[in-house]
């Protein structure tokens, strides 16, 4: 059971202490909780394999109703989690009822420690066989409890996704860097009528003029020097499924014209061919460029905006998501604790306060990297205030913008962008990769801007 994570729920503090002492050397993580009202919140924040659940709370009558109620709640929201019921001697009939309602086993108190350990080990073996819990799932590839968040703004976002996902509408996803636009696109696909078909993502902002057509539309053998065989483009690969074009706000006007032609005609012509190929795709697009900036026709074609923007979805920045910050922090803590084989159980109060008061210019991505760094460097069982170091790059940007604010008063947006690019390149002594990361751009996108501004 070295990889098991167990939640013990009982209002008897002595029992909780005893079980924690017994299990701590045997399992990866043991969490104790005296209040059943906190069960679902704890399950949301931690990857739990087994819940050891008492059947009675603050009651001298062994009705078992509370235990059965919480068993139902757990199995309804987390059907993969195994539940072992704790029952008093003489109330075995209640435990049998719990088995019929989804519990994996029960144990009668007072118990023998060996019997408890054997029961948990047997249940954990079932967990591994049915779910493969020892496989780590990356935060970027969570399945359909896919979007973490309980804030009002995220509930509104979830509602909008549920409304538009089953339709065929083209959707434009807007939001700052690091807010999770890719996850929104994945959620839209998974909840759509095309969920069983292909989901193809293309970072179009990173494609050069020469690669744009060959990557999206494909090519025939001999179409150009290195075209040694026919190759299907991304549009054809996504046929009958979903095509997600990321960083669409960064493509050139020439590329926009080619993309518009395909969307209007619903067919592609591979390079080296004159034969159009019909395609049936649901289009999702994303950009960190504000919609007002896209409305500038010198930057983006208005007719293309209409094509890609049947519905727009605005992803909120992390600073507007309130308690979701702590919720996400706990999720990343659990993931990286497992990944780096560390037994970290939560955040101390000063660390939570630090998370709540920080403005997160890098959004969820910055929070993720900060928690990963804290797990790697932390030396205690919980994360402390000084374990959390926010991105020095993001802080430098903020400080730089404050220092430079007066000089921007009479500058255009292009002058401001040129200044920011030059500053970043100078700060990293010409290292384009680091400068691009600081600016929230791909290397290709930064090179295009450097060429644009003759830097």
Coordinates of C-alpha atoms in Angstrom, one line a residue, residues 18-418:
X18 CA -4.5 5.9 16.5
X19 CA -5.3 5.2 12.8
X20 CA -3.0 8.0 11.6
X21 CA -0.1 6.5 13.7
X22 CA -0.9 3.0 12.4
X23 CA -1.2 4.0 8.7
X24 CA 1.5 6.7 8.3
X25 CA 4.4 4.2 7.8
X26 CA 2.3 2.0 5.6
X27 CA 0.8 4.3 3.0
X28 CA 1.9 7.3 0.9
X29 CA -0.7 9.7 2.5
X30 CA -3.2 9.5 5.3
X31 CA -5.6 12.4 5.9
X32 CA -7.9 12.5 9.0
X33 CA -11.1 14.5 9.1
X34 CA -13.5 14.7 12.1
X35 CA -16.2 16.6 10.2
X36 CA -18.1 14.7 7.5
X37 CA -19.2 18.1 6.0
X38 CA -15.6 18.4 4.7
X39 CA -15.5 15.1 2.9
X40 CA -16.3 16.3 -0.6
X41 CA -14.0 19.3 -0.3
X42 CA -11.2 17.1 0.8
X43 CA -11.8 14.7 -2.1
X44 CA -11.8 17.6 -4.5
X45 CA -8.4 18.8 -3.3
X46 CA -6.6 15.4 -2.9
X47 CA -6.3 12.3 -5.0
X48 CA -7.8 9.8 -2.6
X49 CA -7.8 6.0 -3.2
X50 CA -9.8 4.8 -0.1
X51 CA -12.2 6.5 2.3
X52 CA -12.5 4.9 5.8
X53 CA -15.9 6.2 6.9
X54 CA -17.7 6.0 10.2
X55 CA -21.4 5.2 10.0
X56 CA -22.4 7.4 13.0
X57 CA -21.5 10.9 13.9
X58 CA -22.4 12.6 17.2
X59 CA -25.2 10.1 17.9
X60 CA -25.7 7.5 20.6
X61 CA -28.2 5.6 18.4
X62 CA -26.6 3.5 15.7
X63 CA -29.0 4.4 12.8
X64 CA -26.1 4.6 10.3
X65 CA -28.1 7.1 8.4
X66 CA -25.3 9.7 8.3
X67 CA -22.7 7.2 7.1
X68 CA -25.0 5.9 4.4
X69 CA -25.8 9.5 3.4
X70 CA -22.1 10.4 3.0
X71 CA -21.4 7.1 1.3
X72 CA -24.0 8.0 -1.3
X73 CA -22.5 11.4 -1.8
X74 CA -19.0 10.0 -2.3
X75 CA -20.1 7.3 -4.8
X76 CA -22.2 9.7 -6.7
X77 CA -19.4 12.3 -7.3
X78 CA -16.3 10.0 -7.1
X79 CA -17.5 6.5 -8.2
X80 CA -13.9 5.2 -8.6
X81 CA -13.0 5.9 -4.9
X82 CA -13.3 2.8 -2.6
X83 CA -15.2 3.3 0.7
X84 CA -14.7 1.1 3.8
X85 CA -17.3 1.6 6.5
X86 CA -16.6 1.7 10.2
X87 CA -19.4 0.2 12.2
X88 CA -19.9 -0.5 15.9
X89 CA -20.2 -4.1 17.2
X90 CA -23.8 -5.3 16.9
X91 CA -24.6 -3.1 13.9
X92 CA -23.4 -5.5 11.2
X93 CA -26.8 -5.3 9.5
X94 CA -26.1 -1.6 8.8
X95 CA -22.7 -2.5 7.3
X96 CA -24.4 -5.0 5.0
X97 CA -26.8 -2.2 3.8
X98 CA -23.7 -0.1 3.1
X99 CA -22.3 -2.9 0.9
X100 CA -25.5 -2.9 -1.2
X101 CA -25.1 0.8 -1.6
X102 CA -21.6 0.7 -3.0
X103 CA -19.2 0.3 0.0
X104 CA -16.2 -2.0 -0.8
X105 CA -16.0 -3.5 2.7
X106 CA -16.7 -2.8 6.4
X107 CA -14.8 -3.2 9.6
X108 CA -16.2 -3.5 13.1
X109 CA -14.7 -1.5 16.0
X110 CA -12.9 -2.2 18.2
X111 CA -10.7 -3.9 15.6
X112 CA -7.4 -5.7 15.4
X113 CA -4.8 -3.6 13.6
X114 CA -3.7 -6.5 11.4
X115 CA -7.3 -7.0 10.3
X116 CA -7.7 -3.3 9.4
X117 CA -4.4 -3.3 7.4
X118 CA -5.4 -6.5 5.6
X119 CA -8.8 -5.1 4.7
X120 CA -7.3 -1.9 3.3
X121 CA -4.7 -3.8 1.4
X122 CA -7.3 -6.0 -0.3
X123 CA -9.4 -2.9 -1.2
X124 CA -6.4 -1.1 -2.6
X125 CA -5.5 -4.0 -4.8
X126 CA -9.0 -3.8 -6.3
X127 CA -8.4 -0.1 -6.8
X128 CA -5.2 -0.7 -8.8
X129 CA -6.9 -3.4 -10.9
X130 CA -10.0 -1.3 -11.8
X131 CA -8.5 2.2 -12.1
X132 CA -4.7 2.0 -12.3
X133 CA -4.3 4.6 -9.6
X134 CA -0.5 4.5 -9.6
X135 CA -0.5 6.1 -13.0
X136 CA 0.1 9.9 -12.6
X137 CA -2.2 12.1 -14.7
X138 CA -0.7 15.4 -15.8
X139 CA -2.5 18.6 -14.7
X140 CA -2.6 19.5 -18.4
X141 CA -4.4 16.3 -19.3
X142 CA -7.1 15.8 -16.7
X143 CA -10.3 14.2 -17.9
X144 CA -13.9 15.1 -17.2
X145 CA -13.9 16.6 -13.9
X146 CA -11.7 18.7 -16.2
X147 CA -12.0 22.3 -15.0
X148 CA -11.1 22.9 -11.4
X149 CA -13.0 25.8 -9.8
X150 CA -16.0 26.6 -7.6
X151 CA -15.9 30.4 -7.9
X152 CA -19.0 32.2 -9.4
X153 CA -17.0 33.3 -12.4
X154 CA -16.0 29.7 -13.1
X155 CA -19.5 28.4 -12.6
X156 CA -20.7 30.9 -15.3
X157 CA -17.9 29.6 -17.6
X158 CA -18.9 26.0 -17.0
X159 CA -22.5 26.9 -17.7
X160 CA -21.5 28.5 -21.0
X161 CA -19.4 25.6 -22.0
X162 CA -22.2 23.2 -21.3
X163 CA -24.6 25.3 -23.4
X164 CA -22.3 25.7 -26.5
X165 CA -20.3 22.4 -26.5
X166 CA -23.1 20.2 -28.1
X167 CA -23.6 22.7 -30.9
X168 CA -21.6 23.1 -34.1
X169 CA -20.8 26.7 -33.4
X170 CA -17.3 27.9 -34.1
X171 CA -15.9 29.2 -30.8
X172 CA -13.2 31.8 -30.1
X173 CA -11.6 31.4 -26.7
X174 CA -10.1 34.6 -25.3
X175 CA -7.9 35.1 -22.3
X176 CA -4.5 36.1 -20.9
X177 CA -1.5 33.8 -21.2
X178 CA -1.6 31.0 -18.7
X179 CA -5.3 31.0 -18.0
X180 CA -6.0 27.6 -19.5
X181 CA -7.5 28.2 -22.9
X182 CA -6.2 24.8 -24.1
X183 CA -8.1 23.1 -21.3
X184 CA -11.3 25.0 -22.3
X185 CA -10.9 23.7 -25.8
X186 CA -10.4 20.2 -24.6
X187 CA -13.5 20.5 -22.4
X188 CA -15.6 21.8 -25.3
X189 CA -14.5 18.8 -27.4
X190 CA -15.2 16.2 -24.7
X191 CA -18.7 17.6 -24.1
X192 CA -19.5 17.9 -27.8
X193 CA -21.3 15.5 -30.2
X194 CA -17.9 14.9 -31.8
X195 CA -16.2 13.7 -28.6
X196 CA -15.5 10.2 -30.0
X197 CA -13.8 11.7 -33.1
X198 CA -10.3 13.3 -33.5
X199 CA -9.2 16.4 -31.5
X200 CA -6.4 18.1 -33.4
X201 CA -4.5 21.1 -31.9
X202 CA -2.3 23.4 -34.0
X203 CA -0.2 26.2 -32.7
X204 CA -0.7 28.4 -35.8
X205 CA 1.1 31.3 -34.3
X206 CA 4.3 29.3 -34.5
X207 CA 3.9 28.4 -38.2
X208 CA 6.0 30.3 -40.7
X209 CA 4.5 31.4 -44.0
X210 CA 6.1 28.4 -45.8
X211 CA 4.9 25.8 -43.2
X212 CA 1.4 27.2 -42.8
X213 CA -0.2 25.6 -45.9
X214 CA 1.7 22.3 -45.8
X215 CA 0.9 21.8 -42.1
X216 CA -2.8 22.8 -42.3
X217 CA -3.7 21.6 -45.8
X218 CA -1.2 18.8 -46.5
X219 CA 0.8 18.2 -49.7
X220 CA 1.4 15.7 -52.4
X221 CA 4.6 13.9 -53.2
X222 CA 6.9 16.1 -55.2
X223 CA 5.0 19.3 -54.3
X224 CA 8.4 20.8 -53.0
X225 CA 11.9 19.6 -52.6
X226 CA 11.5 17.5 -49.4
X227 CA 8.0 16.2 -50.2
X228 CA 8.9 12.6 -50.6
X229 CA 5.4 11.2 -49.9
X230 CA 1.8 12.4 -49.7
X231 CA 1.0 13.9 -46.3
X232 CA -2.4 14.7 -44.8
X233 CA -2.9 18.2 -43.4
X234 CA -4.4 19.0 -40.0
X235 CA -7.8 19.9 -41.5
X236 CA -8.1 16.4 -43.0
X237 CA -6.8 14.8 -39.8
X238 CA -9.6 16.5 -37.9
X239 CA -12.3 15.5 -40.4
X240 CA -15.6 14.8 -38.5
X241 CA -13.9 15.9 -35.3
X242 CA -12.6 19.1 -33.7
X243 CA -9.7 21.4 -34.9
X244 CA -8.2 23.8 -32.4
X245 CA -6.2 26.7 -33.7
X246 CA -4.2 28.2 -30.9
X247 CA -2.6 31.7 -31.1
X248 CA -4.8 32.6 -34.1
X249 CA -4.3 36.3 -33.3
X250 CA -0.7 36.1 -34.3
X251 CA -1.1 34.9 -37.9
X252 CA -0.4 37.2 -40.8
X253 CA -3.0 38.7 -43.1
X254 CA -1.9 36.4 -45.9
X255 CA -2.3 33.4 -43.8
X256 CA -5.7 34.7 -42.7
X257 CA -6.9 34.9 -46.3
X258 CA -5.9 31.2 -46.9
X259 CA -7.7 30.1 -43.7
X260 CA -10.8 32.1 -44.6
X261 CA -11.0 30.4 -48.0
X262 CA -11.0 27.0 -46.4
X263 CA -13.6 27.8 -43.8
X264 CA -15.9 29.3 -46.4
X265 CA -15.6 26.5 -48.9
X266 CA -15.3 23.6 -46.4
X267 CA -12.6 22.1 -48.5
X268 CA -8.8 22.1 -48.7
X269 CA -6.5 21.8 -51.6
X270 CA -3.2 20.1 -50.7
X271 CA 0.0 21.6 -52.0
X272 CA 0.9 20.1 -55.4
X273 CA -2.7 19.2 -56.1
X274 CA -5.6 20.8 -57.9
X275 CA -8.2 18.4 -56.5
X276 CA -10.2 19.9 -53.5
X277 CA -10.8 17.6 -50.5
X278 CA -14.0 18.2 -48.5
X279 CA -13.6 18.6 -44.8
X280 CA -16.1 18.5 -42.0
X281 CA -14.6 20.1 -38.8
X282 CA -15.8 21.9 -35.7
X283 CA -13.5 24.9 -35.3
X284 CA -12.2 26.2 -32.0
X285 CA -9.7 29.1 -31.9
X286 CA -7.8 30.8 -29.1
X287 CA -5.8 34.0 -28.6
X288 CA -4.5 36.2 -25.9
X289 CA -5.1 39.2 -28.1
X290 CA -8.1 41.3 -26.9
X291 CA -11.1 41.3 -29.2
X292 CA -10.8 45.1 -29.6
X293 CA -7.3 44.7 -31.0
X294 CA -8.5 42.0 -33.4
X295 CA -11.2 44.4 -34.6
X296 CA -8.4 46.5 -36.1
X297 CA -8.6 45.6 -39.8
X298 CA -4.9 46.4 -40.3
X299 CA -4.2 43.4 -38.0
X300 CA -7.0 41.0 -38.5
X301 CA -9.6 40.4 -41.2
X302 CA -13.1 41.3 -40.1
X303 CA -14.7 38.6 -42.2
X304 CA -12.5 36.0 -40.6
X305 CA -13.5 37.2 -37.1
X306 CA -17.1 36.5 -38.1
X307 CA -16.2 33.0 -39.3
X308 CA -14.3 31.9 -36.1
X309 CA -16.4 33.8 -33.6
X310 CA -19.9 32.5 -33.6
X311 CA -19.6 32.4 -29.8
X312 CA -16.8 33.8 -27.7
X313 CA -15.7 32.5 -24.4
X314 CA -13.7 34.7 -22.1
X315 CA -11.4 32.8 -19.7
X316 CA -11.0 34.8 -16.5
X317 CA -7.5 35.6 -15.1
X318 CA -6.6 33.7 -11.9
X319 CA -6.7 36.9 -9.8
X320 CA -10.4 37.1 -10.4
X321 CA -11.2 33.6 -9.3
X322 CA -11.0 34.0 -5.5
X323 CA -10.9 30.7 -3.6
X324 CA -10.1 28.8 -6.7
X325 CA -6.5 29.8 -6.1
X326 CA -6.2 27.6 -3.0
X327 CA -8.2 24.9 -4.7
X328 CA -5.8 24.8 -7.6
X329 CA -2.8 25.0 -5.3
X330 CA -4.0 21.9 -3.5
X331 CA -4.5 20.1 -6.7
X332 CA -0.9 20.9 -7.9
X333 CA 0.5 20.1 -4.4
X334 CA -1.1 16.6 -4.6
X335 CA 0.1 16.0 -8.2
X336 CA 3.7 17.1 -7.6
X337 CA 3.9 15.3 -4.2
X338 CA 3.1 12.1 -6.0
X339 CA 5.4 12.9 -8.9
X340 CA 8.4 13.6 -6.7
X341 CA 7.6 11.0 -4.0
X342 CA 7.1 13.5 -1.2
X343 CA 4.6 13.2 1.7
X344 CA 3.3 16.8 1.7
X345 CA -0.2 17.2 3.3
X346 CA -1.1 20.8 2.8
X347 CA -0.4 24.5 3.2
X348 CA 0.3 26.4 6.5
X349 CA -1.9 29.4 7.2
X350 CA 0.8 32.0 6.2
X351 CA 1.3 30.1 2.9
X352 CA -2.4 30.2 2.1
X353 CA -2.5 33.9 2.9
X354 CA 0.4 34.5 0.6
X355 CA -1.4 32.7 -2.2
X356 CA -4.6 34.6 -1.7
X357 CA -2.9 38.1 -1.7
X358 CA -0.7 37.6 -4.8
X359 CA -1.9 38.9 -8.1
X360 CA -0.6 36.1 -10.4
X361 CA 0.3 38.0 -13.6
X362 CA 1.3 34.6 -15.0
X363 CA -2.1 33.1 -14.0
X364 CA -2.6 29.3 -13.5
X365 CA 0.7 28.5 -15.2
X366 CA 2.6 30.6 -12.8
X367 CA 0.8 29.1 -9.8
X368 CA 1.5 25.6 -11.1
X369 CA 5.3 26.3 -11.5
X370 CA 5.4 28.0 -8.1
X371 CA 3.8 24.9 -6.4
X372 CA 6.1 22.5 -8.2
X373 CA 9.1 24.5 -7.1
X374 CA 7.8 24.6 -3.5
X375 CA 7.3 20.8 -3.5
X376 CA 10.8 20.2 -4.8
X377 CA 12.5 22.6 -2.4
X378 CA 10.2 22.1 0.7
X379 CA 11.7 20.2 3.6
X380 CA 8.6 20.0 5.9
X381 CA 5.4 18.0 5.6
X382 CA 3.4 21.1 4.7
X383 CA 4.2 24.1 2.5
X384 CA 5.3 27.2 4.4
X385 CA 5.2 30.9 3.4
X386 CA 8.9 31.0 2.5
X387 CA 8.7 27.8 0.3
X388 CA 6.5 29.7 -2.2
X389 CA 8.6 31.8 -4.5
X390 CA 6.7 33.5 -7.3
X391 CA 8.2 34.0 -10.7
X392 CA 11.0 36.5 -10.6
X393 CA 10.4 37.1 -14.3
X394 CA 6.8 38.1 -13.7
X395 CA 7.8 40.3 -10.8
X396 CA 10.5 42.0 -12.8
X397 CA 8.0 42.8 -15.5
X398 CA 5.6 44.3 -13.0
X399 CA 8.4 46.4 -11.4
X400 CA 9.8 47.4 -14.8
X401 CA 6.3 48.5 -15.9
X402 CA 5.9 50.6 -12.8
X403 CA 9.3 52.2 -13.2
X404 CA 8.8 52.9 -16.9
X405 CA 5.2 54.0 -16.7
X406 CA 5.8 57.8 -17.2
X407 CA 7.8 57.1 -20.4
X408 CA 4.8 55.3 -21.9
X409 CA 2.5 58.3 -21.6
X410 CA 2.9 59.5 -25.2
X411 CA 3.8 56.1 -26.8
X412 CA 1.7 54.1 -29.2
X413 CA 0.9 50.4 -28.5
X414 CA 3.5 49.4 -31.1
X415 CA 6.2 51.6 -29.4
X416 CA 5.3 50.0 -26.1
X417 CA 5.5 46.5 -27.5
X418 CA 8.9 47.3 -29.2

